[in-house]
Amino acid sequence: MKPYVDRAAFYLTCGSLISILFSIAVSQILLALALAALLLSSTPIRLPPIKLPLALFMAGTVSSLLASGHMQQGMPQIRKFYVFFILLVAYSTFRSLAEVRAIVLLWAGVATLSAARSIVQFWRVYQQSEEQGRRFYDLYVGARITGFMSHWMTFGGEEMIVLLLLASYLFFSLERRWKTAGWICAAILAVSMVLGFTRSIFLLGFPAGLLYLLWFWKKWLVAAAPAVVIIALFLGPEALQERVFSVIQPHGEVDSNRHRSVLRETGVLMIRAHPWLGIGPEQVKYQFDQWAPADARPLPEGFYGHLHNIYLQFAAERGIPVLLALLWLIAKALWDYGRALWRKPAAPEARFILHGAIAAIIAILAEGFAEYNLGDSEVLTMFLAVVAFGYLAAETQVNGNTRNTGNTRNTATIP
């Protein structure tokens, strides 16, 4: 009976990871079932070696909530701790690099379907602008493509992570069976990501992660990348050019430049006043109006539920120590992955997973300057899975073999 429960835990974890690309509800239901199966199985329950910073992050969040005086309003951030179970089930149930590779390829397949749908959405908005006689840019920026997701930021964040992992597979993996399909998927994902017009992703996060990968794949491409980008921009549609130049030449309140400036100023004021415990989880949303600078009124159009910046958001909500705990967790993961790469390769396939994990984390950190991406449960789920996969590859790189946990699952047939 135990081997069947062990297999169930693994496949339910896979289901949770794959379904995050199209349904958060399905993913979290499968996560609960995977956790239950894991507890009933013979598989040892494990966490990556980031327990201390993770514990400090959670303890700091709880302390901030208790000090805020707004227990009920802040409870959604405590309930979000549930998402962190993906770190536990992924690290406990995955045992081979072939299994990690399979998830990357399945992610790529599902994300490509979502990207294809988004390209159709893009065309429909264009047709709508023609029918209404409206300027496409003005209509589209507030109604961008979402694929299978409900918001373009979530969609773009997921695409960014998948595309970087897929690129790492294409660059570094020794497995060639799926590479032709992989390049096709990568092209569709790249087109969709750019058409998403999300500047923090296609101008900041993804380029940062891709440059890291190119440096370790073919360094000369790093030097060639700026020329390629300039040519692509020159040949691209006018609306895309407008979106790129909107970084320095915004179209009034159609673009969010002034909105983001107000968010930054307000976040700094919150942090200065409450540096240790913040104003409390979720309180940015409820207290923003009273903290916004007087010279910023009337407030520009935009969403004020968070600060669109992971660094300001965590520090303002929960205090600087919580932000430092999160950064410690991420820095430790990057250090451990980098150290594994510098050692003599014991498992060549680990290289693509380690490089992919580093690239995805770099991208999330870069995009985090302009978006509260780790506050999104879908993106957070994928980030935690990437952390777990990176540690699986790191320990395989050191030990030279997959973990032996007594499970009899045959992983040789997994692609």
Coordinates of C-alpha atoms in Angstrom, one line a residue:
M1 CA 0.0 0.0 0.0
K2 CA 2.8 2.4 0.9
P3 CA 4.3 2.5 -2.6
Y4 CA 0.9 3.5 -4.0
V5 CA 0.6 6.4 -1.5
D6 CA 4.2 7.4 -2.3
R7 CA 3.3 7.6 -6.0
A8 CA 0.1 9.4 -5.3
A9 CA 2.0 12.1 -3.3
F10 CA 4.4 12.6 -6.2
Y11 CA 1.7 12.8 -9.0
L12 CA -0.6 15.0 -6.9
T13 CA 2.4 17.4 -6.4
C14 CA 3.0 17.3 -10.2
G15 CA -0.7 18.1 -10.7
S16 CA -0.6 21.0 -8.4
L17 CA 2.5 22.5 -10.1
I18 CA 1.1 22.1 -13.6
S19 CA -2.4 23.4 -12.8
I20 CA -1.0 26.6 -11.3
L21 CA -0.7 27.8 -14.9
F22 CA -4.4 27.7 -15.5
S23 CA -6.2 27.5 -12.1
I24 CA -5.1 28.5 -8.6
A25 CA -8.1 26.7 -7.1
V26 CA -7.3 23.4 -8.7
S27 CA -3.6 23.8 -7.8
Q28 CA -4.3 24.4 -4.1
I29 CA -6.8 21.5 -3.9
L30 CA -4.2 19.2 -5.4
L31 CA -1.6 20.7 -3.0
A32 CA -3.8 19.7 0.0
L33 CA -4.2 16.2 -1.4
A34 CA -0.4 15.9 -2.1
L35 CA 0.3 17.0 1.5
A36 CA -2.1 14.5 2.9
A37 CA -0.6 11.7 0.8
L38 CA 2.9 12.7 1.8
L39 CA 2.0 12.5 5.5
L40 CA 0.5 9.0 4.9
S41 CA 3.4 7.8 2.8
S42 CA 6.8 6.4 3.7
T43 CA 8.6 9.3 2.0
P44 CA 10.7 11.3 4.5
I45 CA 9.4 14.9 4.9
R46 CA 12.1 17.4 4.0
L47 CA 12.6 21.1 3.6
P48 CA 15.6 22.7 1.7
P49 CA 18.3 24.1 4.0
I50 CA 16.6 27.5 4.2
K51 CA 14.7 26.7 7.4
L52 CA 16.0 29.6 9.5
P53 CA 15.3 32.5 7.2
L54 CA 12.0 31.0 6.3
A55 CA 11.0 30.6 9.9
L56 CA 12.2 34.2 10.6
F57 CA 10.1 35.5 7.7
M58 CA 7.0 33.8 9.0
A59 CA 7.6 34.7 12.6
G60 CA 8.2 38.3 11.6
T61 CA 4.9 38.3 9.6
V62 CA 3.0 37.0 12.6
S63 CA 4.7 39.5 14.9
S64 CA 3.7 42.4 12.5
L65 CA 0.1 41.2 12.5
L66 CA -0.1 41.0 16.3
A67 CA 1.4 44.5 16.6
S68 CA -0.8 46.1 14.0
G69 CA -4.1 45.8 15.8
H70 CA -5.8 44.7 12.6
M71 CA -5.9 40.9 13.1
Q72 CA -8.9 40.2 10.9
Q73 CA -7.8 42.4 8.0
G74 CA -4.3 40.9 8.0
M75 CA -5.3 37.2 8.1
P76 CA -5.0 36.7 4.3
Q77 CA -1.2 37.0 4.6
I78 CA -1.2 34.3 7.3
R79 CA -3.5 32.1 5.2
K80 CA -1.0 32.5 2.3
F81 CA 1.5 30.5 4.3
Y82 CA -0.4 27.6 2.9
V83 CA 1.3 28.2 -0.4
F84 CA 4.7 27.5 1.2
F85 CA 3.7 23.8 1.5
I86 CA 4.6 23.5 -2.2
L87 CA 8.2 23.9 -1.1
L88 CA 7.9 20.9 1.2
V89 CA 6.0 18.5 -1.1
A90 CA 8.1 19.3 -4.1
Y91 CA 11.4 18.8 -2.2
S92 CA 10.1 15.7 -0.5
T93 CA 8.5 13.8 -3.4
F94 CA 10.8 14.6 -6.4
R95 CA 13.8 12.3 -6.5
S96 CA 15.5 12.6 -9.9
L97 CA 16.6 15.2 -12.3
A98 CA 14.5 13.5 -15.0
E99 CA 11.4 14.3 -12.9
V100 CA 12.3 18.0 -12.6
R101 CA 13.0 18.1 -16.4
A102 CA 9.6 16.6 -17.0
I103 CA 7.9 19.3 -15.0
V104 CA 9.8 22.0 -16.9
L105 CA 8.7 20.5 -20.2
L106 CA 5.1 20.2 -19.1
W107 CA 5.2 23.7 -17.8
A108 CA 6.4 24.8 -21.2
G109 CA 3.7 22.9 -23.0
V110 CA 0.8 24.3 -20.9
A111 CA 2.3 27.8 -20.9
T112 CA 2.6 27.7 -24.7
L113 CA -1.1 26.8 -25.0
S114 CA -1.9 29.8 -22.7
A115 CA 0.4 32.0 -24.8
A116 CA -1.3 30.9 -28.0
R117 CA -4.6 31.9 -26.5
S118 CA -3.1 35.3 -25.5
I119 CA -2.1 36.0 -29.0
V120 CA -5.7 35.5 -30.1
Q121 CA -6.7 37.8 -27.3
F122 CA -4.3 40.4 -28.6
W123 CA -5.7 40.2 -32.1
R124 CA -9.2 40.6 -30.8
V125 CA -8.3 43.8 -28.9
Y126 CA -6.7 45.1 -32.1
Q127 CA -9.9 44.4 -34.0
Q128 CA -11.9 46.0 -31.3
S129 CA -9.8 49.2 -31.5
E130 CA -10.4 49.3 -35.3
E131 CA -14.1 48.8 -35.0
Q132 CA -14.4 51.5 -32.3
G133 CA -12.1 53.9 -34.0
R134 CA -9.9 54.1 -30.9
R135 CA -6.2 54.3 -30.7
F136 CA -5.0 50.7 -30.0
Y137 CA -2.4 51.7 -27.4
D138 CA -5.0 53.6 -25.2
L139 CA -7.4 50.7 -25.4
Y140 CA -4.9 47.9 -24.9
V141 CA -2.8 49.0 -21.9
G142 CA -5.8 48.8 -19.6
A143 CA -7.1 45.5 -21.1
R144 CA -4.0 43.4 -21.9
I145 CA -3.7 39.7 -22.7
T146 CA -4.0 37.2 -19.8
G147 CA -3.9 33.7 -21.4
F148 CA -5.5 31.2 -19.0
M149 CA -5.0 33.6 -16.1
S150 CA -7.2 36.4 -14.7
H151 CA -4.6 39.2 -14.8
W152 CA -1.8 40.2 -17.2
M153 CA 0.8 40.5 -14.3
T154 CA 0.2 37.0 -13.1
F155 CA 0.2 35.7 -16.7
G156 CA 3.4 37.5 -17.5
G157 CA 5.2 36.5 -14.3
E158 CA 4.4 32.8 -15.0
E159 CA 5.6 33.1 -18.6
M160 CA 8.8 34.7 -17.5
I161 CA 9.7 31.9 -15.1
V162 CA 8.7 29.1 -17.6
L163 CA 10.6 30.8 -20.5
L164 CA 13.8 31.1 -18.5
L165 CA 13.7 27.5 -17.3
L166 CA 12.9 26.4 -20.9
A167 CA 15.8 28.5 -22.2
S168 CA 18.2 26.9 -19.7
Y169 CA 17.0 23.5 -20.8
L170 CA 17.7 24.4 -24.4
F171 CA 21.1 25.9 -23.7
F172 CA 22.5 23.4 -21.2
S173 CA 20.5 20.1 -21.1
L174 CA 22.1 17.0 -22.6
E175 CA 18.6 15.6 -23.4
R176 CA 17.9 16.4 -27.1
R177 CA 14.6 14.6 -27.6
W178 CA 12.4 17.5 -26.9
K179 CA 14.6 20.4 -28.0
T180 CA 13.0 21.1 -31.4
A181 CA 9.5 21.4 -29.7
G182 CA 11.2 23.4 -27.0
W183 CA 12.5 26.0 -29.4
I184 CA 9.0 26.3 -31.0
C185 CA 7.5 26.8 -27.5
A186 CA 10.1 29.3 -26.6
A187 CA 9.3 31.4 -29.7
I188 CA 5.6 31.4 -29.0
L189 CA 6.2 32.3 -25.3
A190 CA 8.6 35.1 -26.2
V191 CA 6.1 36.7 -28.7
S192 CA 3.3 36.5 -26.1
M193 CA 5.5 37.9 -23.3
V194 CA 6.4 40.9 -25.4
L195 CA 2.8 41.4 -26.6
G196 CA 1.8 41.5 -22.9
F197 CA 3.3 45.0 -22.8
T198 CA 4.3 44.5 -19.1
R199 CA 7.4 46.6 -18.9
S200 CA 8.7 45.1 -15.6
I201 CA 8.7 41.7 -17.3
F202 CA 9.9 42.1 -20.9
L203 CA 12.2 45.1 -20.3
L204 CA 13.5 44.3 -16.8
G205 CA 12.9 40.8 -15.3
F206 CA 13.3 38.6 -18.3
P207 CA 16.3 40.4 -19.8
A208 CA 18.1 40.1 -16.5
G209 CA 17.6 36.4 -16.3
L210 CA 18.3 35.8 -20.0
L211 CA 21.6 37.7 -19.9
Y212 CA 22.7 35.5 -17.0
L213 CA 22.0 32.4 -19.1
L214 CA 23.6 33.8 -22.2
W215 CA 26.8 34.6 -20.2
F216 CA 27.2 31.0 -19.2
W217 CA 26.1 29.6 -22.6
K218 CA 27.7 31.8 -25.3
K219 CA 29.3 34.9 -23.9
W220 CA 29.4 36.7 -27.3
L221 CA 25.6 36.7 -27.4
V222 CA 25.6 39.1 -24.4
A223 CA 27.5 41.6 -26.5
A224 CA 25.1 41.0 -29.4
A225 CA 21.9 41.2 -27.4
P226 CA 21.6 45.1 -27.4
A227 CA 21.8 45.2 -31.2
V228 CA 19.2 42.4 -31.5
V229 CA 16.9 44.3 -29.2
I230 CA 17.3 47.6 -31.1
I231 CA 16.6 45.9 -34.4
A232 CA 13.6 44.1 -33.1
L233 CA 12.2 47.3 -31.6
F234 CA 12.8 49.2 -34.9
L235 CA 11.0 46.5 -36.9
G236 CA 8.3 46.0 -34.3
P237 CA 4.8 47.6 -34.3
E238 CA 4.3 51.2 -33.4
A239 CA 2.4 50.4 -30.2
L240 CA 5.3 48.3 -28.9
Q241 CA 7.7 51.2 -29.6
E242 CA 5.4 53.5 -27.7
R243 CA 5.3 51.1 -24.8
V244 CA 9.1 50.9 -24.6
F245 CA 9.5 54.7 -24.8
S246 CA 6.7 55.2 -22.2
V247 CA 9.4 54.5 -19.6
I248 CA 10.6 58.0 -20.1
Q249 CA 7.7 59.5 -22.1
P250 CA 4.5 58.3 -20.5
H251 CA 1.1 58.9 -22.2
G252 CA -0.4 60.8 -19.3
E253 CA -2.3 58.4 -17.0
V254 CA -2.6 55.7 -19.6
D255 CA 0.8 54.6 -18.4
S256 CA 1.5 54.1 -14.7
N257 CA 4.6 56.2 -14.3
R258 CA 3.2 58.9 -12.0
H259 CA 1.2 56.2 -10.1
R260 CA 4.3 54.2 -9.4
S261 CA 6.1 57.4 -8.2
V262 CA 3.4 58.0 -5.7
L263 CA 3.6 54.4 -4.5
R264 CA 7.3 54.7 -3.9
E265 CA 7.0 57.9 -2.0
T266 CA 4.2 56.6 0.2
G267 CA 6.1 53.3 0.8
V268 CA 9.2 55.2 2.0
L269 CA 7.0 57.3 4.4
M270 CA 5.5 54.1 5.9
I271 CA 8.9 52.5 6.4
R272 CA 10.4 55.5 8.0
A273 CA 7.6 55.7 10.5
H274 CA 7.4 51.9 11.2
P275 CA 10.8 50.3 10.3
W276 CA 10.7 47.3 12.7
L277 CA 7.2 45.8 12.4
G278 CA 5.7 47.8 9.6
I279 CA 2.1 49.0 9.6
G280 CA 0.8 45.4 9.4
P281 CA -0.1 42.8 6.8
E282 CA -2.6 44.1 4.3
Q283 CA -2.6 47.5 5.8
V284 CA -1.0 49.2 2.8
K285 CA -4.4 48.6 1.1
Y286 CA -6.4 50.0 4.0
Q287 CA -4.2 52.8 5.1
F288 CA -2.7 54.1 1.8
D289 CA -4.8 57.2 1.7
Q290 CA -3.7 58.5 5.0
W291 CA 0.0 58.0 4.2
A292 CA 0.0 59.4 0.6
P293 CA 1.9 62.7 0.3
A294 CA -0.2 65.8 0.2
D295 CA 1.4 67.0 -3.0
A296 CA 0.4 63.8 -4.7
R297 CA -3.3 64.6 -4.5
P298 CA -5.5 64.0 -6.4
L299 CA -4.0 60.5 -6.7
P300 CA -3.4 59.4 -10.2
E301 CA -5.4 56.5 -11.6
G302 CA -4.1 53.0 -10.6
F303 CA -4.4 50.2 -8.1
Y304 CA -3.4 51.1 -4.6
G305 CA -3.9 47.7 -2.9
H306 CA -0.1 47.3 -2.7
L307 CA 3.1 49.2 -3.6
H308 CA 4.0 47.3 -6.8
N309 CA 7.5 46.6 -5.3
I310 CA 8.4 43.6 -3.2
Y311 CA 11.1 45.5 -1.3
L312 CA 8.9 48.4 -0.3
Q313 CA 5.9 46.2 0.2
F314 CA 7.4 43.8 2.7
A315 CA 9.3 46.5 4.5
A316 CA 6.2 48.8 4.8
E317 CA 3.8 46.0 5.7
R318 CA 6.0 43.8 8.0
G319 CA 9.1 45.8 8.8
I320 CA 12.7 45.8 7.5
P321 CA 13.7 42.6 9.5
V322 CA 11.1 40.6 7.5
L323 CA 12.4 41.9 4.2
L324 CA 15.9 41.0 5.3
A325 CA 14.8 37.5 6.2
L326 CA 13.3 37.1 2.8
L327 CA 16.4 38.4 1.1
W328 CA 18.6 36.1 3.2
L329 CA 16.5 33.1 2.1
I330 CA 16.9 34.1 -1.6
A331 CA 20.6 35.0 -1.2
K332 CA 21.3 31.6 0.5
A333 CA 19.6 29.7 -2.3
L334 CA 21.6 31.6 -5.0
W335 CA 24.8 31.0 -3.1
D336 CA 24.1 27.3 -2.7
Y337 CA 23.3 26.9 -6.4
G338 CA 26.3 28.9 -7.5
R339 CA 28.6 26.8 -5.2
A340 CA 27.2 23.6 -6.6
L341 CA 27.9 24.8 -10.2
W342 CA 31.5 25.7 -9.3
R343 CA 32.1 22.2 -8.0
K344 CA 33.2 19.4 -10.3
P345 CA 30.0 18.3 -12.2
A346 CA 28.8 15.0 -10.8
A347 CA 25.5 15.1 -12.7
P348 CA 25.6 17.1 -16.0
E349 CA 21.8 17.4 -16.2
A350 CA 21.9 19.3 -12.9
R351 CA 23.6 22.2 -14.7
F352 CA 20.5 23.3 -16.6
I353 CA 18.3 23.1 -13.5
L354 CA 20.8 25.1 -11.4
H355 CA 21.3 27.8 -14.1
G356 CA 17.5 27.9 -14.7
A357 CA 16.8 28.4 -11.0
I358 CA 19.3 31.2 -10.7
A359 CA 18.0 32.9 -13.8
A360 CA 14.4 32.7 -12.7
I361 CA 15.3 34.1 -9.2
I362 CA 17.3 36.9 -10.7
A363 CA 14.4 37.8 -13.0
I364 CA 12.0 37.8 -10.0
L365 CA 14.3 40.0 -8.0
A366 CA 14.7 42.5 -10.9
E367 CA 11.0 42.5 -11.8
G368 CA 10.3 43.0 -8.0
F369 CA 11.5 46.6 -8.2
A370 CA 8.3 47.3 -10.3
E371 CA 5.8 44.7 -9.2
Y372 CA 4.8 42.9 -6.0
N373 CA 5.3 39.6 -7.8
L374 CA 5.9 37.4 -4.7
G375 CA 2.5 38.6 -3.3
D376 CA 0.8 36.7 -6.2
S377 CA 0.0 33.2 -5.1
E378 CA 0.6 31.8 -8.6
V379 CA 4.0 33.4 -9.0
L380 CA 4.9 32.5 -5.4
T381 CA 4.0 28.9 -6.0
M382 CA 6.3 28.7 -9.0
F383 CA 9.1 30.5 -7.2
L384 CA 9.0 28.1 -4.3
A385 CA 9.0 25.1 -6.7
V386 CA 12.0 26.6 -8.5
V387 CA 13.8 26.9 -5.1
A388 CA 13.1 23.3 -4.3
F389 CA 14.2 22.1 -7.8
G390 CA 17.4 24.1 -7.5
Y391 CA 18.3 22.4 -4.2
L392 CA 17.5 19.0 -5.6
A393 CA 19.9 19.7 -8.4
A394 CA 22.5 21.1 -6.0
E395 CA 22.5 18.0 -3.8
T396 CA 22.6 15.7 -6.9
Q397 CA 25.5 17.8 -8.2
V398 CA 27.4 17.2 -5.0
N399 CA 26.4 13.5 -4.4
G400 CA 26.4 12.4 -8.0
N401 CA 23.2 10.4 -7.7
T402 CA 19.5 10.7 -7.0
R403 CA 18.1 10.4 -3.5
N404 CA 17.3 6.9 -2.3
T405 CA 14.3 7.1 0.0
G406 CA 13.1 3.6 -0.3
N407 CA 10.6 4.4 -2.9
T408 CA 10.4 2.0 -5.8
R409 CA 9.0 4.4 -8.3
N410 CA 10.7 3.9 -11.7
T411 CA 11.9 7.3 -13.0
A412 CA 13.7 5.9 -16.0
T413 CA 10.6 6.3 -18.2
I414 CA 10.0 9.9 -17.4
P415 CA 11.2 12.1 -20.3

